């Protein structure tokens, strides 16, 4: 009989590692929060992680993986009451483990925001219309690029000129790829990366934040740290 060793799949090893790290974070920190977000920006999240690394740990991973680590019922929860967090892990959500006082965490999340350029498919927060005439903010080398984005432009004595009024985007409507590219070169930022607390657990308390609950769902990220 030949016995062959079977290697674990990389995905399973990664999930197991995340579960272990979450269980370790539970032991090292006094409270845990579920949070949700709008317009995720990975670099800004990394900056926040670096800011909090002495007191906290943030996880963005598969929802089932995080739920397994916390426990989904009183019978399998890592600590008393922790399973209550699991049902709030849905849509765009993550976990924060921290030793910071509650007031500090609430203030941090309330004040945190980072403006950035909106991506294709994002909803325009305002109508942007360019009027007929010279676009002096652009060099002549930009004329082919602008035309490719649907702008009715031409070169007039080396100056990029819009030959007719042009609506780049309309408030409340999704951005096309061309609109997103045009807004970027115009320097117009329409996306704001924000974080919202959904609920909080500690050994003697559990509470839900209504504002965060209202924002729960939407875009998702799959990343652990």
PDB file of C-alpha atoms in Angstrom:
ATOM      1  CA  UNK A   1       0.000   0.000   0.000  1.00  0.00           C
ATOM      2  CA  UNK A   2       1.461   3.335  -1.032  1.00  0.00           C
ATOM      3  CA  UNK A   3       0.808   6.213   1.329  1.00  0.00           C
ATOM      4  CA  UNK A   4       1.275   9.574  -0.318  1.00  0.00           C
ATOM      5  CA  UNK A   5       1.376  12.880   1.480  1.00  0.00           C
ATOM      6  CA  UNK A   6      -1.302  15.382   0.485  1.00  0.00           C
ATOM      7  CA  UNK A   7      -0.497  19.047   0.574  1.00  0.00           C
ATOM      8  CA  UNK A   8      -3.084  21.440   1.904  1.00  0.00           C
ATOM      9  CA  UNK A   9      -4.490  23.824  -0.673  1.00  0.00           C
ATOM     10  CA  UNK A  10      -3.052  27.353  -0.371  1.00  0.00           C
ATOM     11  CA  UNK A  11      -6.559  28.798   0.069  1.00  0.00           C
ATOM     12  CA  UNK A  12      -7.292  26.531   3.020  1.00  0.00           C
ATOM     13  CA  UNK A  13      -3.945  27.317   4.628  1.00  0.00           C
ATOM     14  CA  UNK A  14      -4.595  31.036   4.259  1.00  0.00           C
ATOM     15  CA  UNK A  15      -8.066  30.752   5.794  1.00  0.00           C
ATOM     16  CA  UNK A  16      -6.690  28.685   8.664  1.00  0.00           C
ATOM     17  CA  UNK A  17      -4.010  31.314   9.250  1.00  0.00           C
ATOM     18  CA  UNK A  18      -6.627  34.092   9.373  1.00  0.00           C
ATOM     19  CA  UNK A  19      -8.740  32.135  11.875  1.00  0.00           C
ATOM     20  CA  UNK A  20      -5.667  31.655  14.078  1.00  0.00           C
ATOM     21  CA  UNK A  21      -4.750  35.345  13.855  1.00  0.00           C
ATOM     22  CA  UNK A  22      -8.297  36.446  14.752  1.00  0.00           C
ATOM     23  CA  UNK A  23      -8.375  34.098  17.746  1.00  0.00           C
ATOM     24  CA  UNK A  24      -5.032  35.550  18.837  1.00  0.00           C
ATOM     25  CA  UNK A  25      -6.395  39.092  18.442  1.00  0.00           C
ATOM     26  CA  UNK A  26      -9.392  38.166  20.609  1.00  0.00           C
ATOM     27  CA  UNK A  27      -7.031  37.218  23.424  1.00  0.00           C
ATOM     28  CA  UNK A  28      -4.851  40.310  23.047  1.00  0.00           C
ATOM     29  CA  UNK A  29      -7.562  42.983  22.901  1.00  0.00           C
ATOM     30  CA  UNK A  30     -10.317  44.091  25.256  1.00  0.00           C
ATOM     31  CA  UNK A  31     -13.014  44.946  22.713  1.00  0.00           C
ATOM     32  CA  UNK A  32     -14.090  44.091  19.181  1.00  0.00           C
ATOM     33  CA  UNK A  33     -16.103  45.993  16.586  1.00  0.00           C
ATOM     34  CA  UNK A  34     -17.746  45.169  13.281  1.00  0.00           C
ATOM     35  CA  UNK A  35     -17.404  48.071  10.852  1.00  0.00           C
ATOM     36  CA  UNK A  36     -18.585  48.812   7.332  1.00  0.00           C
ATOM     37  CA  UNK A  37     -17.252  51.183   4.711  1.00  0.00           C
ATOM     38  CA  UNK A  38     -17.906  53.145   1.525  1.00  0.00           C
ATOM     39  CA  UNK A  39     -15.424  53.585  -1.346  1.00  0.00           C
ATOM     40  CA  UNK A  40     -12.661  51.362   0.014  1.00  0.00           C
ATOM     41  CA  UNK A  41      -9.136  52.592  -0.709  1.00  0.00           C
ATOM     42  CA  UNK A  42      -6.468  50.036   0.214  1.00  0.00           C
ATOM     43  CA  UNK A  43      -3.633  52.503   0.714  1.00  0.00           C
ATOM     44  CA  UNK A  44      -5.713  54.643   3.076  1.00  0.00           C
ATOM     45  CA  UNK A  45      -6.680  51.527   5.028  1.00  0.00           C
ATOM     46  CA  UNK A  46      -3.012  50.549   5.244  1.00  0.00           C
ATOM     47  CA  UNK A  47      -2.224  54.017   6.633  1.00  0.00           C
ATOM     48  CA  UNK A  48      -4.929  53.556   9.265  1.00  0.00           C
ATOM     49  CA  UNK A  49      -3.568  50.121  10.198  1.00  0.00           C
ATOM     50  CA  UNK A  50      -0.102  51.613  10.643  1.00  0.00           C
ATOM     51  CA  UNK A  51      -1.570  54.365  12.821  1.00  0.00           C
ATOM     52  CA  UNK A  52      -3.322  51.838  15.075  1.00  0.00           C
ATOM     53  CA  UNK A  53      -0.826  48.964  15.090  1.00  0.00           C
ATOM     54  CA  UNK A  54       0.305  49.529  18.686  1.00  0.00           C
ATOM     55  CA  UNK A  55      -3.229  49.160  20.069  1.00  0.00           C
ATOM     56  CA  UNK A  56      -5.419  47.467  17.469  1.00  0.00           C
ATOM     57  CA  UNK A  57      -5.778  44.922  14.653  1.00  0.00           C
ATOM     58  CA  UNK A  58      -8.028  45.202  11.595  1.00  0.00           C
ATOM     59  CA  UNK A  59      -9.266  42.242   9.533  1.00  0.00           C
ATOM     60  CA  UNK A  60     -10.961  42.218   6.136  1.00  0.00           C
ATOM     61  CA  UNK A  61     -11.405  38.592   5.120  1.00  0.00           C
ATOM     62  CA  UNK A  62     -14.085  36.192   3.963  1.00  0.00           C
ATOM     63  CA  UNK A  63     -17.193  36.562   6.110  1.00  0.00           C
ATOM     64  CA  UNK A  64     -17.440  32.834   6.887  1.00  0.00           C
ATOM     65  CA  UNK A  65     -13.790  32.732   7.927  1.00  0.00           C
ATOM     66  CA  UNK A  66     -14.269  35.621  10.347  1.00  0.00           C
ATOM     67  CA  UNK A  67     -17.494  34.074  11.673  1.00  0.00           C
ATOM     68  CA  UNK A  68     -15.773  30.734  12.296  1.00  0.00           C
ATOM     69  CA  UNK A  69     -13.048  32.500  14.271  1.00  0.00           C
ATOM     70  CA  UNK A  70     -15.561  34.411  16.407  1.00  0.00           C
ATOM     71  CA  UNK A  71     -18.077  31.610  16.715  1.00  0.00           C
ATOM     72  CA  UNK A  72     -21.598  31.632  15.316  1.00  0.00           C
ATOM     73  CA  UNK A  73     -23.444  30.508  18.418  1.00  0.00           C
ATOM     74  CA  UNK A  74     -22.972  30.444  22.204  1.00  0.00           C
ATOM     75  CA  UNK A  75     -21.772  26.851  21.845  1.00  0.00           C
ATOM     76  CA  UNK A  76     -18.734  27.659  19.682  1.00  0.00           C
ATOM     77  CA  UNK A  77     -17.946  31.304  20.442  1.00  0.00           C
ATOM     78  CA  UNK A  78     -14.369  32.179  21.363  1.00  0.00           C
ATOM     79  CA  UNK A  79     -15.515  34.292  24.309  1.00  0.00           C
ATOM     80  CA  UNK A  80     -18.890  34.910  25.922  1.00  0.00           C
ATOM     81  CA  UNK A  81     -21.083  37.064  23.702  1.00  0.00           C
ATOM     82  CA  UNK A  82     -18.682  37.206  20.738  1.00  0.00           C
ATOM     83  CA  UNK A  83     -21.011  35.239  18.476  1.00  0.00           C
ATOM     84  CA  UNK A  84     -23.311  38.293  18.411  1.00  0.00           C
ATOM     85  CA  UNK A  85     -20.801  40.013  16.118  1.00  0.00           C
ATOM     86  CA  UNK A  86     -21.025  37.270  13.498  1.00  0.00           C
ATOM     87  CA  UNK A  87     -24.492  38.072  12.195  1.00  0.00           C
ATOM     88  CA  UNK A  88     -23.384  41.642  11.423  1.00  0.00           C
ATOM     89  CA  UNK A  89     -20.533  40.423   9.187  1.00  0.00           C
ATOM     90  CA  UNK A  90     -22.279  40.897   5.856  1.00  0.00           C
ATOM     91  CA  UNK A  91     -21.616  42.870   2.698  1.00  0.00           C
ATOM     92  CA  UNK A  92     -18.775  45.359   3.015  1.00  0.00           C
ATOM     93  CA  UNK A  93     -17.670  44.681   6.585  1.00  0.00           C
ATOM     94  CA  UNK A  94     -14.605  43.953   8.676  1.00  0.00           C
ATOM     95  CA  UNK A  95     -13.408  43.437  12.235  1.00  0.00           C
ATOM     96  CA  UNK A  96     -11.487  45.766  14.519  1.00  0.00           C
ATOM     97  CA  UNK A  97      -9.909  44.429  17.724  1.00  0.00           C
ATOM     98  CA  UNK A  98      -8.580  47.124  20.009  1.00  0.00           C
ATOM     99  CA  UNK A  99      -7.469  48.172  23.463  1.00  0.00           C
ATOM    100  CA  UNK A 100      -8.450  51.788  22.836  1.00  0.00           C
ATOM    101  CA  UNK A 101     -11.248  53.306  24.950  1.00  0.00           C
ATOM    102  CA  UNK A 102     -14.665  53.315  23.293  1.00  0.00           C
ATOM    103  CA  UNK A 103     -14.776  57.120  23.021  1.00  0.00           C
ATOM    104  CA  UNK A 104     -11.461  57.150  21.149  1.00  0.00           C
ATOM    105  CA  UNK A 105     -12.635  54.516  18.672  1.00  0.00           C
ATOM    106  CA  UNK A 106     -15.945  56.289  18.069  1.00  0.00           C
ATOM    107  CA  UNK A 107     -14.196  59.620  17.485  1.00  0.00           C
ATOM    108  CA  UNK A 108     -11.642  58.029  15.140  1.00  0.00           C
ATOM    109  CA  UNK A 109     -14.343  56.473  12.972  1.00  0.00           C
ATOM    110  CA  UNK A 110     -16.522  59.577  13.058  1.00  0.00           C
ATOM    111  CA  UNK A 111     -13.675  61.812  11.875  1.00  0.00           C
ATOM    112  CA  UNK A 112     -12.054  59.450   9.387  1.00  0.00           C
ATOM    113  CA  UNK A 113     -12.525  60.243   5.702  1.00  0.00           C
ATOM    114  CA  UNK A 114     -10.300  60.258   2.649  1.00  0.00           C
ATOM    115  CA  UNK A 115     -11.228  61.895  -0.646  1.00  0.00           C
ATOM    116  CA  UNK A 116     -10.198  60.236  -3.897  1.00  0.00           C
ATOM    117  CA  UNK A 117     -11.107  59.983  -7.564  1.00  0.00           C
ATOM    118  CA  UNK A 118     -14.293  58.038  -8.260  1.00  0.00           C
ATOM    119  CA  UNK A 119     -14.121  54.797 -10.208  1.00  0.00           C
ATOM    120  CA  UNK A 120     -16.161  53.497 -13.111  1.00  0.00           C
ATOM    121  CA  UNK A 121     -19.678  52.637 -11.945  1.00  0.00           C
ATOM    122  CA  UNK A 122     -19.603  54.952  -8.937  1.00  0.00           C
ATOM    123  CA  UNK A 123     -22.531  57.340  -8.609  1.00  0.00           C
ATOM    124  CA  UNK A 124     -21.703  60.921  -9.562  1.00  0.00           C
ATOM    125  CA  UNK A 125     -22.122  63.288  -6.621  1.00  0.00           C
ATOM    126  CA  UNK A 126     -22.482  66.329  -8.873  1.00  0.00           C
ATOM    127  CA  UNK A 127     -23.037  67.272 -12.502  1.00  0.00           C
ATOM    128  CA  UNK A 128     -19.853  68.326 -14.289  1.00  0.00           C
ATOM    129  CA  UNK A 129     -20.246  70.285 -17.522  1.00  0.00           C
ATOM    130  CA  UNK A 130     -17.475  71.823 -19.586  1.00  0.00           C
ATOM    131  CA  UNK A 131     -18.306  74.935 -21.582  1.00  0.00           C
ATOM    132  CA  UNK A 132     -17.332  75.534 -25.199  1.00  0.00           C
ATOM    133  CA  UNK A 133     -13.989  77.261 -25.548  1.00  0.00           C
ATOM    134  CA  UNK A 134     -10.289  76.771 -24.764  1.00  0.00           C
ATOM    135  CA  UNK A 135      -9.270  74.187 -22.159  1.00  0.00           C
ATOM    136  CA  UNK A 136      -6.091  75.942 -21.142  1.00  0.00           C
ATOM    137  CA  UNK A 137      -5.398  73.560 -18.245  1.00  0.00           C
ATOM    138  CA  UNK A 138      -4.443  70.877 -20.793  1.00  0.00           C
ATOM    139  CA  UNK A 139      -1.351  70.771 -22.988  1.00  0.00           C
ATOM    140  CA  UNK A 140      -1.711  70.008 -26.690  1.00  0.00           C
ATOM    141  CA  UNK A 141      -0.459  66.441 -26.053  1.00  0.00           C
ATOM    142  CA  UNK A 142      -3.703  65.752 -24.154  1.00  0.00           C
ATOM    143  CA  UNK A 143      -5.962  66.402 -27.158  1.00  0.00           C
ATOM    144  CA  UNK A 144      -6.017  62.773 -28.465  1.00  0.00           C
ATOM    145  CA  UNK A 145      -6.686  61.420 -24.962  1.00  0.00           C
ATOM    146  CA  UNK A 146      -9.564  63.866 -24.384  1.00  0.00           C
ATOM    147  CA  UNK A 147     -11.086  63.044 -27.756  1.00  0.00           C
ATOM    148  CA  UNK A 148     -10.898  59.347 -26.872  1.00  0.00           C
ATOM    149  CA  UNK A 149     -12.951  60.125 -23.734  1.00  0.00           C
ATOM    150  CA  UNK A 150     -15.703  61.566 -25.924  1.00  0.00           C
ATOM    151  CA  UNK A 151     -14.908  65.267 -25.574  1.00  0.00           C
ATOM    152  CA  UNK A 152     -15.508  67.269 -28.776  1.00  0.00           C
ATOM    153  CA  UNK A 153     -12.066  68.859 -28.914  1.00  0.00           C
ATOM    154  CA  UNK A 154      -9.639  70.176 -31.498  1.00  0.00           C
ATOM    155  CA  UNK A 155      -6.328  71.991 -31.533  1.00  0.00           C
ATOM    156  CA  UNK A 156      -6.534  75.687 -32.313  1.00  0.00           C
ATOM    157  CA  UNK A 157      -3.084  77.263 -32.648  1.00  0.00           C
ATOM    158  CA  UNK A 158      -1.690  74.702 -30.238  1.00  0.00           C
ATOM    159  CA  UNK A 159      -4.449  75.190 -27.640  1.00  0.00           C
ATOM    160  CA  UNK A 160      -6.948  72.433 -26.805  1.00  0.00           C
ATOM    161  CA  UNK A 161     -10.393  73.796 -27.588  1.00  0.00           C
ATOM    162  CA  UNK A 162     -13.827  72.399 -26.803  1.00  0.00           C
ATOM    163  CA  UNK A 163     -16.011  73.011 -29.862  1.00  0.00           C
ATOM    164  CA  UNK A 164     -19.295  72.496 -27.987  1.00  0.00           C
ATOM    165  CA  UNK A 165     -20.535  72.273 -24.406  1.00  0.00           C
ATOM    166  CA  UNK A 166     -19.942  68.799 -22.963  1.00  0.00           C
ATOM    167  CA  UNK A 167     -21.509  67.065 -19.946  1.00  0.00           C
ATOM    168  CA  UNK A 168     -18.913  64.790 -18.341  1.00  0.00           C
ATOM    169  CA  UNK A 169     -21.340  63.264 -15.832  1.00  0.00           C
ATOM    170  CA  UNK A 170     -24.738  63.843 -14.264  1.00  0.00           C
ATOM    171  CA  UNK A 171     -25.457  63.836 -10.553  1.00  0.00           C
ATOM    172  CA  UNK A 172     -27.016  60.579  -9.378  1.00  0.00           C
ATOM    173  CA  UNK A 173     -25.973  58.545 -12.416  1.00  0.00           C
ATOM    174  CA  UNK A 174     -23.191  55.917 -12.665  1.00  0.00           C
ATOM    175  CA  UNK A 175     -19.866  57.051 -14.080  1.00  0.00           C
ATOM    176  CA  UNK A 176     -18.795  55.616 -17.419  1.00  0.00           C
ATOM    177  CA  UNK A 177     -15.127  54.667 -17.859  1.00  0.00           C
ATOM    178  CA  UNK A 178     -14.687  57.794 -19.991  1.00  0.00           C
ATOM    179  CA  UNK A 179     -16.261  60.028 -17.344  1.00  0.00           C
ATOM    180  CA  UNK A 180     -14.062  58.540 -14.597  1.00  0.00           C
ATOM    181  CA  UNK A 181     -10.926  59.155 -16.703  1.00  0.00           C
ATOM    182  CA  UNK A 182     -11.997  62.713 -17.525  1.00  0.00           C
ATOM    183  CA  UNK A 183     -12.746  63.580 -13.894  1.00  0.00           C
ATOM    184  CA  UNK A 184      -9.304  62.317 -12.925  1.00  0.00           C
ATOM    185  CA  UNK A 185      -7.498  64.598 -15.389  1.00  0.00           C
ATOM    186  CA  UNK A 186      -9.751  67.468 -14.313  1.00  0.00           C
ATOM    187  CA  UNK A 187      -8.694  66.832 -10.711  1.00  0.00           C
ATOM    188  CA  UNK A 188     -12.306  66.364  -9.584  1.00  0.00           C
ATOM    189  CA  UNK A 189     -12.625  63.934  -6.651  1.00  0.00           C
ATOM    190  CA  UNK A 190     -16.078  62.451  -6.054  1.00  0.00           C
ATOM    191  CA  UNK A 191     -15.309  59.430  -3.873  1.00  0.00           C
ATOM    192  CA  UNK A 192     -14.987  59.607  -0.096  1.00  0.00           C
ATOM    193  CA  UNK A 193     -13.636  56.565   1.753  1.00  0.00           C
ATOM    194  CA  UNK A 194     -15.539  56.420   5.048  1.00  0.00           C
ATOM    195  CA  UNK A 195     -15.795  53.941   7.903  1.00  0.00           C
ATOM    196  CA  UNK A 196     -18.852  53.282  10.076  1.00  0.00           C
ATOM    197  CA  UNK A 197     -19.055  51.310  13.311  1.00  0.00           C
ATOM    198  CA  UNK A 198     -21.829  48.693  13.203  1.00  0.00           C
ATOM    199  CA  UNK A 199     -21.560  47.056  16.622  1.00  0.00           C
ATOM    200  CA  UNK A 200     -19.255  46.712  19.612  1.00  0.00           C
ATOM    201  CA  UNK A 201     -18.417  43.800  21.925  1.00  0.00           C
ATOM    202  CA  UNK A 202     -16.564  43.732  25.234  1.00  0.00           C
ATOM    203  CA  UNK A 203     -16.593  41.199  28.032  1.00  0.00           C
ATOM    204  CA  UNK A 204     -19.412  43.028  29.823  1.00  0.00           C
ATOM    205  CA  UNK A 205     -21.224  44.898  27.051  1.00  0.00           C
ATOM    206  CA  UNK A 206     -22.658  44.688  23.528  1.00  0.00           C
ATOM    207  CA  UNK A 207     -24.170  47.511  21.523  1.00  0.00           C
ATOM    208  CA  UNK A 208     -25.307  48.269  17.978  1.00  0.00           C
ATOM    209  CA  UNK A 209     -24.723  51.576  16.170  1.00  0.00           C
ATOM    210  CA  UNK A 210     -27.799  52.589  14.173  1.00  0.00           C
ATOM    211  CA  UNK A 211     -25.906  54.742  11.661  1.00  0.00           C
ATOM    212  CA  UNK A 212     -23.475  51.967  10.830  1.00  0.00           C
ATOM    213  CA  UNK A 213     -26.297  49.449  10.556  1.00  0.00           C
ATOM    214  CA  UNK A 214     -27.962  51.691   7.961  1.00  0.00           C
ATOM    215  CA  UNK A 215     -24.782  51.608   5.833  1.00  0.00           C
ATOM    216  CA  UNK A 216     -24.162  47.867   6.136  1.00  0.00           C
ATOM    217  CA  UNK A 217     -23.923  46.026   2.823  1.00  0.00           C
ATOM    218  CA  UNK A 218     -22.707  47.101  -0.597  1.00  0.00           C
ATOM    219  CA  UNK A 219     -19.181  46.727  -1.954  1.00  0.00           C
ATOM    220  CA  UNK A 220     -16.941  44.001  -0.609  1.00  0.00           C
ATOM    221  CA  UNK A 221     -13.224  43.538  -0.181  1.00  0.00           C
ATOM    222  CA  UNK A 222     -11.388  40.321   0.572  1.00  0.00           C
ATOM    223  CA  UNK A 223      -8.206  41.105   2.395  1.00  0.00           C
ATOM    224  CA  UNK A 224      -6.705  40.112   5.714  1.00  0.00           C
ATOM    225  CA  UNK A 225      -3.902  41.597   7.711  1.00  0.00           C
TER     226      UNK A 225
END
